[in-house]
N, CA, C and O atoms as a printed pandas DataFrame, in Angstrom:
     atom_number atom_name residue_name chain_id  residue_number  x_coord  y_coord  z_coord
0              1         N          UNK        A               1   12.665   -5.314   14.753
1              2        CA          UNK        A               1   12.277   -4.062   14.111
2              3         C          UNK        A               1   11.681   -3.077   15.104
3              4         O          UNK        A               1   11.972   -1.883   15.028
4              5         N          UNK        A               2   10.866   -3.540   16.020
5              6        CA          UNK        A               2   10.173   -2.617   16.916
6              7         C          UNK        A               2   10.849   -2.494   18.265
7              8         O          UNK        A               2   10.226   -2.008   19.208
8              9         N          UNK        A               3   12.075   -2.907   18.396
9             10        CA          UNK        A               3   12.787   -2.781   19.656
10            11         C          UNK        A               3   13.252   -1.344   19.856
11            12         O          UNK        A               3   13.761   -0.704   18.935
12            13         N          UNK        A               4   13.068   -0.851   21.079
13            14        CA          UNK        A               4   13.396    0.542   21.389
14            15         C          UNK        A               4   14.450    0.607   22.484
15            16         O          UNK        A               4   14.489   -0.256   23.361
16            17         N          UNK        A               5   15.312    1.634   22.439
17            18        CA          UNK        A               5   16.278    1.793   23.521
18            19         C          UNK        A               5   15.572    2.203   24.813
19            20         O          UNK        A               5   14.573    2.922   24.793
20            21         N          UNK        A               6   16.117    1.726   25.938
21            22        CA          UNK        A               6   15.619    2.104   27.260
22            23         C          UNK        A               6   16.820    2.526   28.110
23            24         O          UNK        A               6   17.963    2.238   27.755
24            25         N          UNK        A               7   16.570    3.191   29.203
25            26        CA          UNK        A               7   17.652    3.696   30.057
26            27         C          UNK        A               7   18.286    2.589   30.905
27            28         O          UNK        A               7   19.475    2.654   31.220
28            29         N          UNK        A               8   17.494    1.571   31.276
29            30        CA          UNK        A               8   17.977    0.504   32.152
30            31         C          UNK        A               8   18.814   -0.500   31.368
31            32         O          UNK        A               8   18.606   -0.698   30.171
32            33         N          UNK        A               9   19.761   -1.128   32.056
33            34        CA          UNK        A               9   20.577   -2.169   31.433
34            35         C          UNK        A               9   19.729   -3.394   31.132
35            36         O          UNK        A               9   18.706   -3.632   31.775
36            37         N          UNK        A              10   20.166   -4.169   30.147
37            38        CA          UNK        A              10   19.503   -5.423   29.809
38            39         C          UNK        A              10   18.386   -5.263   28.799
39            40         O          UNK        A              10   18.271   -4.251   28.108
40            41         N          UNK        A              11   17.564   -6.307   28.739
41            42        CA          UNK        A              11   16.400   -6.321   27.839
42            43         C          UNK        A              11   15.140   -6.255   28.690
43            44         O          UNK        A              11   15.095   -6.817   29.784
44            45         N          UNK        A              12   14.119   -5.572   28.190
45            46        CA          UNK        A              12   12.894   -5.354   28.952
46            47         C          UNK        A              12   11.687   -5.437   28.027
47            48         O          UNK        A              12   11.821   -5.225   26.822
48            49         N          UNK        A              13   10.512   -5.741   28.569
49            50        CA          UNK        A              13    9.310   -5.703   27.731
50            51         C          UNK        A              13    9.157   -4.310   27.110
51            52         O          UNK        A              13    9.434   -3.298   27.754
52            53         N          UNK        A              14    8.718   -4.277   25.868
53            54        CA          UNK        A              14    8.561   -3.015   25.153
54            55         C          UNK        A              14    7.340   -2.257   25.642
55            56         O          UNK        A              14    6.313   -2.854   25.966
56            57         N          UNK        A              15    7.460   -0.941   25.691
57            58        CA          UNK        A              15    6.326   -0.091   26.039
58            59         C          UNK        A              15    5.241   -0.161   24.971
59            60         O          UNK        A              15    4.098    0.220   25.224
60            61         N          UNK        A              16    5.589   -0.648   23.773
61            62        CA          UNK        A              16    4.610   -0.776   22.687
62            63         C          UNK        A              16    3.823   -2.080   22.760
63            64         O          UNK        A              16    2.819   -2.247   22.069
64            65         N          UNK        A              17    4.284   -2.995   23.596
65            66        CA          UNK        A              17    3.593   -4.266   23.724
66            67         C          UNK        A              17    4.071   -5.343   22.762
67            68         O          UNK        A              17    3.558   -6.462   22.786
68            69         N          UNK        A              18    5.043   -5.025   21.918
69            70        CA          UNK        A              18    5.654   -6.000   21.014
70            71         C          UNK        A              18    7.167   -5.830   21.102
71            72         O          UNK        A              18    7.649   -4.750   21.443
72            73         N          UNK        A              19    7.902   -6.862   20.803
73            74        CA          UNK        A              19    9.370   -6.843   20.793
74            75         C          UNK        A              19    9.927   -6.564   22.189
75            76         O          UNK        A              19    9.279   -6.864   23.192
76            77         N          UNK        A              20   11.120   -5.994   22.249
77            78        CA          UNK        A              20   11.804   -5.740   23.519
78            79         C          UNK        A              20   12.429   -4.356   23.520
79            80         O          UNK        A              20   12.749   -3.800   22.470
80            81         N          UNK        A              21   12.596   -3.811   24.714
81            82        CA          UNK        A              21   13.432   -2.642   24.887
82            83         C          UNK        A              21   14.842   -3.127   25.170
83            84         O          UNK        A              21   15.022   -4.174   25.794
84            85         N          UNK        A              22   15.846   -2.382   24.721
85            86        CA          UNK        A              22   17.234   -2.784   24.958
86            87         C          UNK        A              22   17.997   -1.654   25.641
87            88         O          UNK        A              22   17.872   -0.484   25.278
88            89         N          UNK        A              23   18.782   -2.032   26.630
89            90        CA          UNK        A              23   19.554   -1.061   27.390
90            91         C          UNK        A              23   20.856   -0.690   26.717
91            92         O          UNK        A              23   21.232   -1.283   25.706
92            93         N          UNK        A              24   21.551    0.302   27.280
93            94        CA          UNK        A              24   22.817    0.747   26.685
94            95         C          UNK        A              24   23.871   -0.352   26.635
95            96         O          UNK        A              24   24.722   -0.358   25.745
96            97         N          UNK        A              25   23.819   -1.284   27.587
97            98        CA          UNK        A              25   24.778   -2.389   27.569
98            99         C          UNK        A              25   24.538   -3.318   26.380
99           100         O          UNK        A              25   25.489   -3.825   25.784
100          101         N          UNK        A              26   23.279   -3.539   26.039
101          102        CA          UNK        A              26   22.942   -4.386   24.886
102          103         C          UNK        A              26   23.395   -3.703   23.600
103          104         O          UNK        A              26   23.956   -4.346   22.712
104          105         N          UNK        A              27   23.146   -2.392   23.504
105          106        CA          UNK        A              27   23.581   -1.648   22.322
106          107         C          UNK        A              27   25.102   -1.679   22.193
107          108         O          UNK        A              27   25.633   -1.901   21.105
108          109         N          UNK        A              28   25.793   -1.457   23.298
109          110        CA          UNK        A              28   27.262   -1.455   23.267
110          111         C          UNK        A              28   27.811   -2.807   22.842
111          112         O          UNK        A              28   28.758   -2.871   22.058
112          113         N          UNK        A              29   27.235   -3.877   23.344
113          114        CA          UNK        A              29   27.682   -5.230   22.968
114          115         C          UNK        A              29   27.466   -5.469   21.471
115          116         O          UNK        A              29   28.347   -5.996   20.791
116          117         N          UNK        A              30   26.286   -5.079   20.957
117          118        CA          UNK        A              30   25.996   -5.235   19.533
118          119         C          UNK        A              30   27.018   -4.458   18.692
119          120         O          UNK        A              30   27.565   -4.988   17.724
120          121         N          UNK        A              31   27.267   -3.210   19.067
121          122        CA          UNK        A              31   28.218   -2.388   18.316
122          123         C          UNK        A              31   29.621   -3.001   18.351
123          124         O          UNK        A              31   30.299   -3.073   17.325
124          125         N          UNK        A              32   30.038   -3.429   19.501
125          126        CA          UNK        A              32   31.365   -4.018   19.648
126          127         C          UNK        A              32   31.510   -5.298   18.827
127          128         O          UNK        A              32   32.502   -5.477   18.121
128          129         N          UNK        A              33   30.527   -6.181   18.918
129          130        CA          UNK        A              33   30.592   -7.455   18.188
130          131         C          UNK        A              33   30.542   -7.281   16.673
131          132         O          UNK        A              33   30.981   -8.155   15.926
132          133         N          UNK        A              34   30.006   -6.150   16.227
133          134        CA          UNK        A              34   29.887   -5.904   14.791
134          135         C          UNK        A              34   30.835   -4.822   14.292
135          136         O          UNK        A              34   30.698   -4.337   13.169
136          137         N          UNK        A              35   31.805   -4.442   15.136
137          138        CA          UNK        A              35   32.809   -3.451   14.777
138          139         C          UNK        A              35   32.173   -2.146   14.275
139          140         O          UNK        A              35   32.578   -1.586   13.255
140          141         N          UNK        A              36   31.174   -1.687   15.019
141          142        CA          UNK        A              36   30.467   -0.455   14.685
142          143         C          UNK        A              36   30.634    0.562   15.806
143          144         O          UNK        A              36   30.961    0.200   16.937
144          145         N          UNK        A              37   30.410    1.830   15.491
145          146        CA          UNK        A              37   30.521    2.889   16.487
146          147         C          UNK        A              37   29.184    3.486   16.869
147          148         O          UNK        A              37   29.055    4.089   17.934
148          149         N          UNK        A              38   28.177    3.327   16.006
149          150        CA          UNK        A              38   26.912    4.034   16.202
150          151         C          UNK        A              38   25.760    3.219   15.639
151          152         O          UNK        A              38   25.894    2.579   14.595
152          153         N          UNK        A              39   24.639    3.242   16.326
153          154        CA          UNK        A              39   23.411    2.607   15.861
154          155         C          UNK        A              39   22.397    3.704   15.579
155          156         O          UNK        A              39   22.018    4.443   16.488
156          157         N          UNK        A              40   21.953    3.819   14.336
157          158        CA          UNK        A              40   20.939    4.787   13.945
158          159         C          UNK        A              40   19.677    4.011   13.598
159          160         O          UNK        A              40   19.707    3.091   12.781
160          161         N          UNK        A              41   18.576    4.389   14.223
161          162        CA          UNK        A              41   17.311    3.667   14.077
162          163         C          UNK        A              41   16.166    4.656   13.877
163          164         O          UNK        A              41   16.349    5.870   13.966
164          165         N          UNK        A              42   14.985    4.109   13.606
165          166        CA          UNK        A              42   13.816    4.956   13.377
166          167         C          UNK        A              42   12.580    4.272   13.928
167          168         O          UNK        A              42   12.675    3.396   14.788
168          169         N          UNK        A              43   11.415    4.677   13.427
169          170        CA          UNK        A              43   10.121    4.078   13.781
170          171         C          UNK        A              43    9.706    4.340   15.218
171          172         O          UNK        A              43    9.004    3.524   15.814
172          173         N          UNK        A              44   10.128    5.465   15.784
173          174        CA          UNK        A              44    9.674    5.847   17.117
174          175         C          UNK        A              44    9.566    7.372   17.147
175          176         O          UNK        A              44   10.549    8.070   16.896
176          177         N          UNK        A              45    8.375    7.889   17.455
177          178        CA          UNK        A              45    8.154    9.334   17.486
178          179         C          UNK        A              45    9.061    9.974   18.532
179          180         O          UNK        A              45    9.179    9.480   19.653
180          181         N          UNK        A              46    9.694   11.070   18.154
181          182        CA          UNK        A              46   10.504   11.873   19.061
182          183         C          UNK        A              46   10.064   13.323   18.920
183          184         O          UNK        A              46    9.908   13.822   17.806
184          185         N          UNK        A              47    9.864   14.002   20.051
185          186        CA          UNK        A              47    9.341   15.375   20.024
186          187         C          UNK        A              47   10.151   16.304   19.126
187          188         O          UNK        A              47    9.582   17.126   18.409
188          189         N          UNK        A              48   11.464   16.178   19.163
189          190        CA          UNK        A              48   12.324   17.060   18.373
190          191         C          UNK        A              48   12.700   16.472   17.015
191          192         O          UNK        A              48   13.486   17.066   16.276
192          193         N          UNK        A              49   12.136   15.301   16.683
193          194        CA          UNK        A              49   12.436   14.644   15.416
194          195         C          UNK        A              49   13.599   13.671   15.515
195          196         O          UNK        A              49   13.793   12.840   14.629
196          197         N          UNK        A              50   14.366   13.771   16.582
197          198        CA          UNK        A              50   15.457   12.834   16.813
198          199         C          UNK        A              50   15.798   12.839   18.295
199          200         O          UNK        A              50   15.399   13.731   19.044
200          201         N          UNK        A              51   16.542   11.823   18.693
201          202        CA          UNK        A              51   17.026   11.763   20.068
202          203         C          UNK        A              51   18.331   10.980   20.084
203          204         O          UNK        A              51   18.442    9.917   19.473
204          205         N          UNK        A              52   19.305   11.517   20.785
205          206        CA          UNK        A              52   20.578   10.837   20.985
206          207         C          UNK        A              52   20.550   10.289   22.406
207          208         O          UNK        A              52   20.366   11.041   23.364
208          209         N          UNK        A              53   20.731    8.990   22.539
209          210        CA          UNK        A              53   20.728    8.371   23.867
210          211         C          UNK        A              53   21.908    8.897   24.679
211          212         O          UNK        A              53   22.917    9.312   24.109
212          213         N          UNK        A              54   21.787    8.882   26.014
213          214        CA          UNK        A              54   22.833    9.458   26.877
214          215         C          UNK        A              54   24.250    8.948   26.610
215          216         O          UNK        A              54   25.211    9.697   26.786
216          217         N          UNK        A              55   24.396    7.701   26.193
217          218        CA          UNK        A              55   25.747    7.189   25.920
218          219         C          UNK        A              55   26.267    7.637   24.553
219          220         O          UNK        A              55   27.425    7.392   24.218
220          221         N          UNK        A              56   25.412    8.294   23.768
221          222        CA          UNK        A              56   25.821    8.799   22.455
222          223         C          UNK        A              56   25.996    7.739   21.395
223          224         O          UNK        A              56   26.435    8.050   20.287
224          225         N          UNK        A              57   25.667    6.500   21.695
225          226        CA          UNK        A              57   25.896    5.384   20.774
226          227         C          UNK        A              57   24.651    4.991   19.987
227          228         O          UNK        A              57   24.749    4.261   19.001
228          229         N          UNK        A              58   23.475    5.468   20.413
229          230        CA          UNK        A              58   22.206    5.130   19.747
230          231         C          UNK        A              58   21.474    6.424   19.427
231          232         O          UNK        A              58   21.273    7.271   20.298
232          233         N          UNK        A              59   21.079    6.564   18.164
233          234        CA          UNK        A              59   20.316    7.723   17.712
234          235         C          UNK        A              59   19.007    7.223   17.115
235          236         O          UNK        A              59   18.985    6.296   16.305
236          237         N          UNK        A              60   17.919    7.858   17.534
237          238        CA          UNK        A              60   16.621    7.604   16.911
238          239         C          UNK        A              60   16.286    8.815   16.063
239          240         O          UNK        A              60   16.349    9.949   16.538
240          241         N          UNK        A              61   15.931    8.578   14.810
241          242        CA          UNK        A              61   15.555    9.647   13.880
242          243         C          UNK        A              61   14.133    9.376   13.420
243          244         O          UNK        A              61   13.782    8.235   13.120
244          245         N          UNK        A              62   13.309   10.423   13.361
245          246        CA          UNK        A              62   11.906   10.256   12.978
246          247         C          UNK        A              62   11.528   11.389   12.041
247          248         O          UNK        A              62   11.534   12.556   12.435
248          249         N          UNK        A              63   11.200   11.049   10.805
249          250        CA          UNK        A              63   11.047   12.077    9.768
250          251         C          UNK        A              63    9.610   12.497    9.496
251          252         O          UNK        A              63    9.370   13.248    8.551
252          253         N          UNK        A              64    8.645   12.040   10.288
253          254        CA          UNK        A              64    7.239   12.401   10.061
254          255         C          UNK        A              64    6.795   13.450   11.074
255          256         O          UNK        A              64    6.458   13.108   12.207
256          257         N          UNK        A              65    6.789   14.743   10.674
257          258        CA          UNK        A              65    6.368   15.778   11.621
258          259         C          UNK        A              65    4.867   15.701   11.884
259          260         O          UNK        A              65    4.094   15.291   11.019
260          261         N          UNK        A              66    4.473   16.095   13.071
261          262        CA          UNK        A              66    3.074   16.047   13.498
262          263         C          UNK        A              66    2.442   14.708   13.136
263          264         O          UNK        A              66    1.412   14.639   12.466
264          265         N          UNK        A              67    3.082   13.668   13.594
265          266        CA          UNK        A              67    2.689   12.293   13.276
266          267         C          UNK        A              67    1.203   12.067   13.512
267          268         O          UNK        A              67    0.665   12.424   14.559
268          269         N          UNK        A              68    0.549   11.468   12.521
269          270        CA          UNK        A              68   -0.893   11.178   12.553
270          271         C          UNK        A              68   -1.726   12.441   12.796
271          272         O          UNK        A              68   -2.841   12.367   13.314
272          273         N          UNK        A              69   -1.184   13.580   12.422
273          274        CA          UNK        A              69   -1.867   14.869   12.591
274          275         C          UNK        A              69   -2.246   15.163   14.030
275          276         O          UNK        A              69   -3.190   15.911   14.283
276          277         N          UNK        A              70   -1.518   14.581   14.978
277          278        CA          UNK        A              70   -1.885   14.844   16.366
278          279         C          UNK        A              70   -0.720   14.876   17.353
279          280         O          UNK        A              70   -0.914   15.287   18.497
280          281         N          UNK        A              71    0.463   14.464   16.959
281          282        CA          UNK        A              71    1.553   14.348   17.928
282          283         C          UNK        A              71    2.328   15.660   18.150
283          284         O          UNK        A              71    3.035   15.790   19.149
284          285         N          UNK        A              72    2.205   16.616   17.246
285          286        CA          UNK        A              72    2.864   17.921   17.383
286          287         C          UNK        A              72    4.394   17.836   17.443
287          288         O          UNK        A              72    5.049   18.761   17.921
288          289         N          UNK        A              73    4.959   16.730   16.959
289          290        CA          UNK        A              73    6.409   16.554   16.959
290          291         C          UNK        A              73    7.032   17.189   15.720
291          292         O          UNK        A              73    6.365   17.397   14.707
292          293         N          UNK        A              74    8.302   17.488   15.821
293          294        CA          UNK        A              74    9.069   17.903   14.652
294          295         C          UNK        A              74    9.513   16.648   13.909
295          296         O          UNK        A              74    9.526   15.557   14.478
296          297         N          UNK        A              75    9.872   16.803   12.649
297          298        CA          UNK        A              75   10.522   15.745   11.893
298          299         C          UNK        A              75   12.000   16.090   11.794
299          300         O          UNK        A              75   12.396   17.229   12.042
300          301         N          UNK        A              76   12.809   15.109   11.434
301          302        CA          UNK        A              76   14.239   15.369   11.283
302          303         C          UNK        A              76   14.857   14.370   10.318
303          304         O          UNK        A              76   14.316   13.290   10.081
304          305         N          UNK        A              77   15.998   14.754    9.769
305          306        CA          UNK        A              77   16.826   13.802    9.047
306          307         C          UNK        A              77   18.264   14.011    9.484
307          308         O          UNK        A              77   18.611   15.031   10.080
308          309         N          UNK        A              78   19.080   13.035    9.179
309          310        CA          UNK        A              78   20.463   13.029    9.652
310          311         C          UNK        A              78   21.398   12.886    8.451
311          312         O          UNK        A              78   21.101   12.175    7.491
312          313         N          UNK        A              79   22.528   13.575    8.530
313          314        CA          UNK        A              79   23.557   13.466    7.492
314          315         C          UNK        A              79   24.899   13.196    8.162
315          316         O          UNK        A              79   25.174   13.645    9.274
316          317         N          UNK        A              80   25.709   12.452    7.447
317          318        CA          UNK        A              80   27.083   12.197    7.878
318          319         C          UNK        A              80   27.986   12.738    6.788
319          320         O          UNK        A              80   27.972   12.231    5.667
320          321         N          UNK        A              81   28.773   13.763    7.098
321          322        CA          UNK        A              81   29.624   14.414    6.108
322          323         C          UNK        A              81   31.096   14.243    6.434
323          324         O          UNK        A              81   31.489   14.215    7.600
324          325         N          UNK        A              82   31.897   14.131    5.398
325          326        CA          UNK        A              82   33.337   14.152    5.546
326          327         C          UNK        A              82   33.916   12.933    6.217
327          328         O          UNK        A              82   33.229   11.944    6.471
328          329         N          UNK        A              83   35.195   13.032    6.496
329          330        CA          UNK        A              83   35.913   11.892    7.045
330          331         C          UNK        A              83   35.608   11.659    8.525
331          332         O          UNK        A              83   35.824   10.554    9.024
332          333         N          UNK        A              84   35.110   12.674    9.237
333          334        CA          UNK        A              84   34.827   12.468   10.657
334          335         C          UNK        A              84   33.503   11.746   10.891
335          336         O          UNK        A              84   33.294   11.159   11.953
336          337         N          UNK        A              85   32.617   11.786    9.912
337          338        CA          UNK        A              85   31.326   11.088    9.982
338          339         C          UNK        A              85   30.523   11.455   11.228
339          340         O          UNK        A              85   29.823   10.603   11.776
340          341         N          UNK        A              86   30.606   12.680   11.677
341          342        CA          UNK        A              86   29.802   13.152   12.798
342          343         C          UNK        A              86   28.377   13.409   12.310
343          344         O          UNK        A              86   28.186   13.995   11.245
344          345         N          UNK        A              87   27.373   12.975   13.081
345          346        CA          UNK        A              87   25.993   13.197   12.645
346          347         C          UNK        A              87   25.612   14.675   12.701
347          348         O          UNK        A              87   25.963   15.394   13.636
348          349         N          UNK        A              88   24.892   15.099   11.685
349          350        CA          UNK        A              88   24.391   16.467   11.628
350          351         C          UNK        A              88   22.881   16.376   11.409
351          352         O          UNK        A              88   22.432   15.746   10.452
352          353         N          UNK        A              89   22.111   16.991   12.274
353          354        CA          UNK        A              89   20.659   16.874   12.246
354          355         C          UNK        A              89   20.012   18.102   11.631
355          356         O          UNK        A              89   20.455   19.228   11.856
356          357         N          UNK        A              90   18.967   17.877   10.858
357          358        CA          UNK        A              90   18.132   18.947   10.334
358          359         C          UNK        A              90   16.704   18.660   10.775
359          360         O          UNK        A              90   16.160   17.589   10.508
360          361         N          UNK        A              91   16.104   19.639   11.456
361          362        CA          UNK        A              91   14.727   19.496   11.933
362          363         C          UNK        A              91   13.791   20.297   11.044
363          364         O          UNK        A              91   14.196   21.274   10.415
364          365         N          UNK        A              92   12.535   19.872   11.000
365          366        CA          UNK        A              92   11.521   20.600   10.247
366          367         C          UNK        A              92   10.160   20.379   10.884
367          368         O          UNK        A              92    9.961   19.453   11.670
368          369         N          UNK        A              93    9.221   21.263   10.521
369          370        CA          UNK        A              93    7.864   21.160   11.052
370          371         C          UNK        A              93    6.911   20.732    9.946
371          372         O          UNK        A              93    7.261   20.754    8.766
372          373         N          UNK        A              94    5.721   20.348   10.333
373          374        CA          UNK        A              94    4.714   19.896    9.373
374          375         C          UNK        A              94    4.166   21.081    8.580
375          376         O          UNK        A              94    4.158   22.215    9.058
376          377         N          UNK        A              95    3.717   20.801    7.383
377          378        CA          UNK        A              95    2.995   21.782    6.574
378          379         C          UNK        A              95    1.578   21.269    6.376
379          380         O          UNK        A              95    1.301   20.086    6.574
380          381         N          UNK        A              96    0.701   22.152    5.992
381          382        CA          UNK        A              96   -0.694   21.771    5.811
382          383         C          UNK        A              96   -0.831   20.730    4.700
383          384         O          UNK        A              96   -0.152   20.795    3.675
384          385         N          UNK        A              97   -1.713   19.786    4.928
385          386        CA          UNK        A              97   -1.969   18.757    3.931
386          387         C          UNK        A              97   -2.732   19.329    2.742
387          388         O          UNK        A              97   -3.453   20.315    2.892
388          389         N          UNK        A              98   -2.583   18.725    1.559
389          390        CA          UNK        A              98   -3.435   19.111    0.426
390          391         C          UNK        A              98   -4.888   18.785    0.759
391          392         O          UNK        A              98   -5.154   17.888    1.561
392          393         N          UNK        A              99   -5.798   19.481    0.172
393          394        CA          UNK        A              99   -7.227   19.269    0.433
394          395         C          UNK        A              99   -7.729   18.057   -0.349
395          396         O          UNK        A              99   -8.552   18.184   -1.256
396          397         N          UNK        A             100   -7.224   16.891    0.015
397          398        CA          UNK        A             100   -7.606   15.628   -0.597
398          399         C          UNK        A             100   -8.123   14.734    0.529
399          400         O          UNK        A             100   -7.447   14.573    1.545
400          401         N          UNK        A             101   -9.306   14.154    0.365
401          402        CA          UNK        A             101   -9.833   13.292    1.432
402          403         C          UNK        A             101   -8.917   12.096    1.677
403          404         O          UNK        A             101   -8.241   11.627    0.761
404          405         N          UNK        A             102   -8.898   11.603    2.919
405          406        CA          UNK        A             102   -8.074   10.426    3.210
406          407         C          UNK        A             102   -8.398    9.267    2.270
407          408         O          UNK        A             102   -9.562    9.017    1.956
408          409         N          UNK        A             103   -7.363    8.569    1.829
409          410        CA          UNK        A             103   -7.484    7.387    0.970
410          411         C          UNK        A             103   -8.107    7.697   -0.391
411          412         O          UNK        A             103   -8.566    6.786   -1.079
412          413         N          UNK        A             104   -8.128    8.949   -0.781
413          414        CA          UNK        A             104   -8.728    9.321   -2.067
414          415         C          UNK        A             104   -8.041    8.606   -3.231
415          416         O          UNK        A             104   -8.691    8.241   -4.210
416          417         N          UNK        A             105   -6.741    8.411   -3.122
417          418        CA          UNK        A             105   -6.000    7.756   -4.206
418          419         C          UNK        A             105   -6.489    6.336   -4.447
419          420         O          UNK        A             105   -6.352    5.821   -5.556
420          421         N          UNK        A             106   -7.047    5.703   -3.445
421          422        CA          UNK        A             106   -7.501    4.319   -3.616
422          423         C          UNK        A             106   -8.872    4.231   -4.269
423          424         O          UNK        A             106   -9.324    3.142   -4.623
424          425         N          UNK        A             107   -9.531    5.363   -4.430
425          426        CA          UNK        A             107  -10.871    5.380   -5.044
426          427         C          UNK        A             107  -10.854    5.964   -6.469
427          428         O          UNK        A             107  -11.885    6.401   -6.980
428          429         N          UNK        A             108   -9.684    5.963   -7.091
429          430        CA          UNK        A             108   -9.605    6.446   -8.462
430          431         C          UNK        A             108   -9.504    7.946   -8.579
431          432         O          UNK        A             108   -9.626    8.482   -9.680
432          433         N          UNK        A             109   -9.281    8.657   -7.454
433          434        CA          UNK        A             109   -9.164   10.111   -7.460
434          435         C          UNK        A             109   -7.963   10.576   -8.284
435          436         O          UNK        A             109   -8.008   11.617   -8.940
436          437         N          UNK        A             110   -6.894    9.789   -8.239
437          438        CA          UNK        A             110   -5.682   10.104   -8.979
438          439         C          UNK        A             110   -5.377    8.942   -9.916
439          440         O          UNK        A             110   -4.508    8.120   -9.622
440          441         N          UNK        A             111   -6.079    8.867  -11.033
441          442        CA          UNK        A             111   -5.940    7.715  -11.909
442          443         C          UNK        A             111   -4.532    7.541  -12.502
443          444         O          UNK        A             111   -4.190    6.449  -12.957
444          445         N          UNK        A             112   -3.729    8.581  -12.501
445          446        CA          UNK        A             112   -2.386    8.460  -13.060
446          447         C          UNK        A             112   -1.426    7.742  -12.111
447          448         O          UNK        A             112   -0.310    7.413  -12.515
448          449         N          UNK        A             113   -1.819    7.495  -10.883
449          450        CA          UNK        A             113   -0.919    6.825   -9.909
450          451         C          UNK        A             113   -1.064    5.335   -9.984
451          452         O          UNK        A             113   -0.394    4.612   -9.247
């Protein structure tokens, strides 16, 4: 789950300290063995909300803009339309949070939830 693409070939210790980083050769082998053309993944902040790896075979999409209210990143989502199934990206920025204290829902603030 927490494995991230890296530029170098092979598998490498993850920059997050858990799991492994995987190189373009590992991604290509996985795609080939599973008769796939593209790997779309998430769970990694990207400044523009998404990133396409140089080989074009791995895409990271991240939909949480301004992650943790401090990263200043855009969010994005991806769509595949029509028979060509080419990825189309939509980026967006964060909006101001409602004036609700953190974890308020867990203290009975919103009893209907």
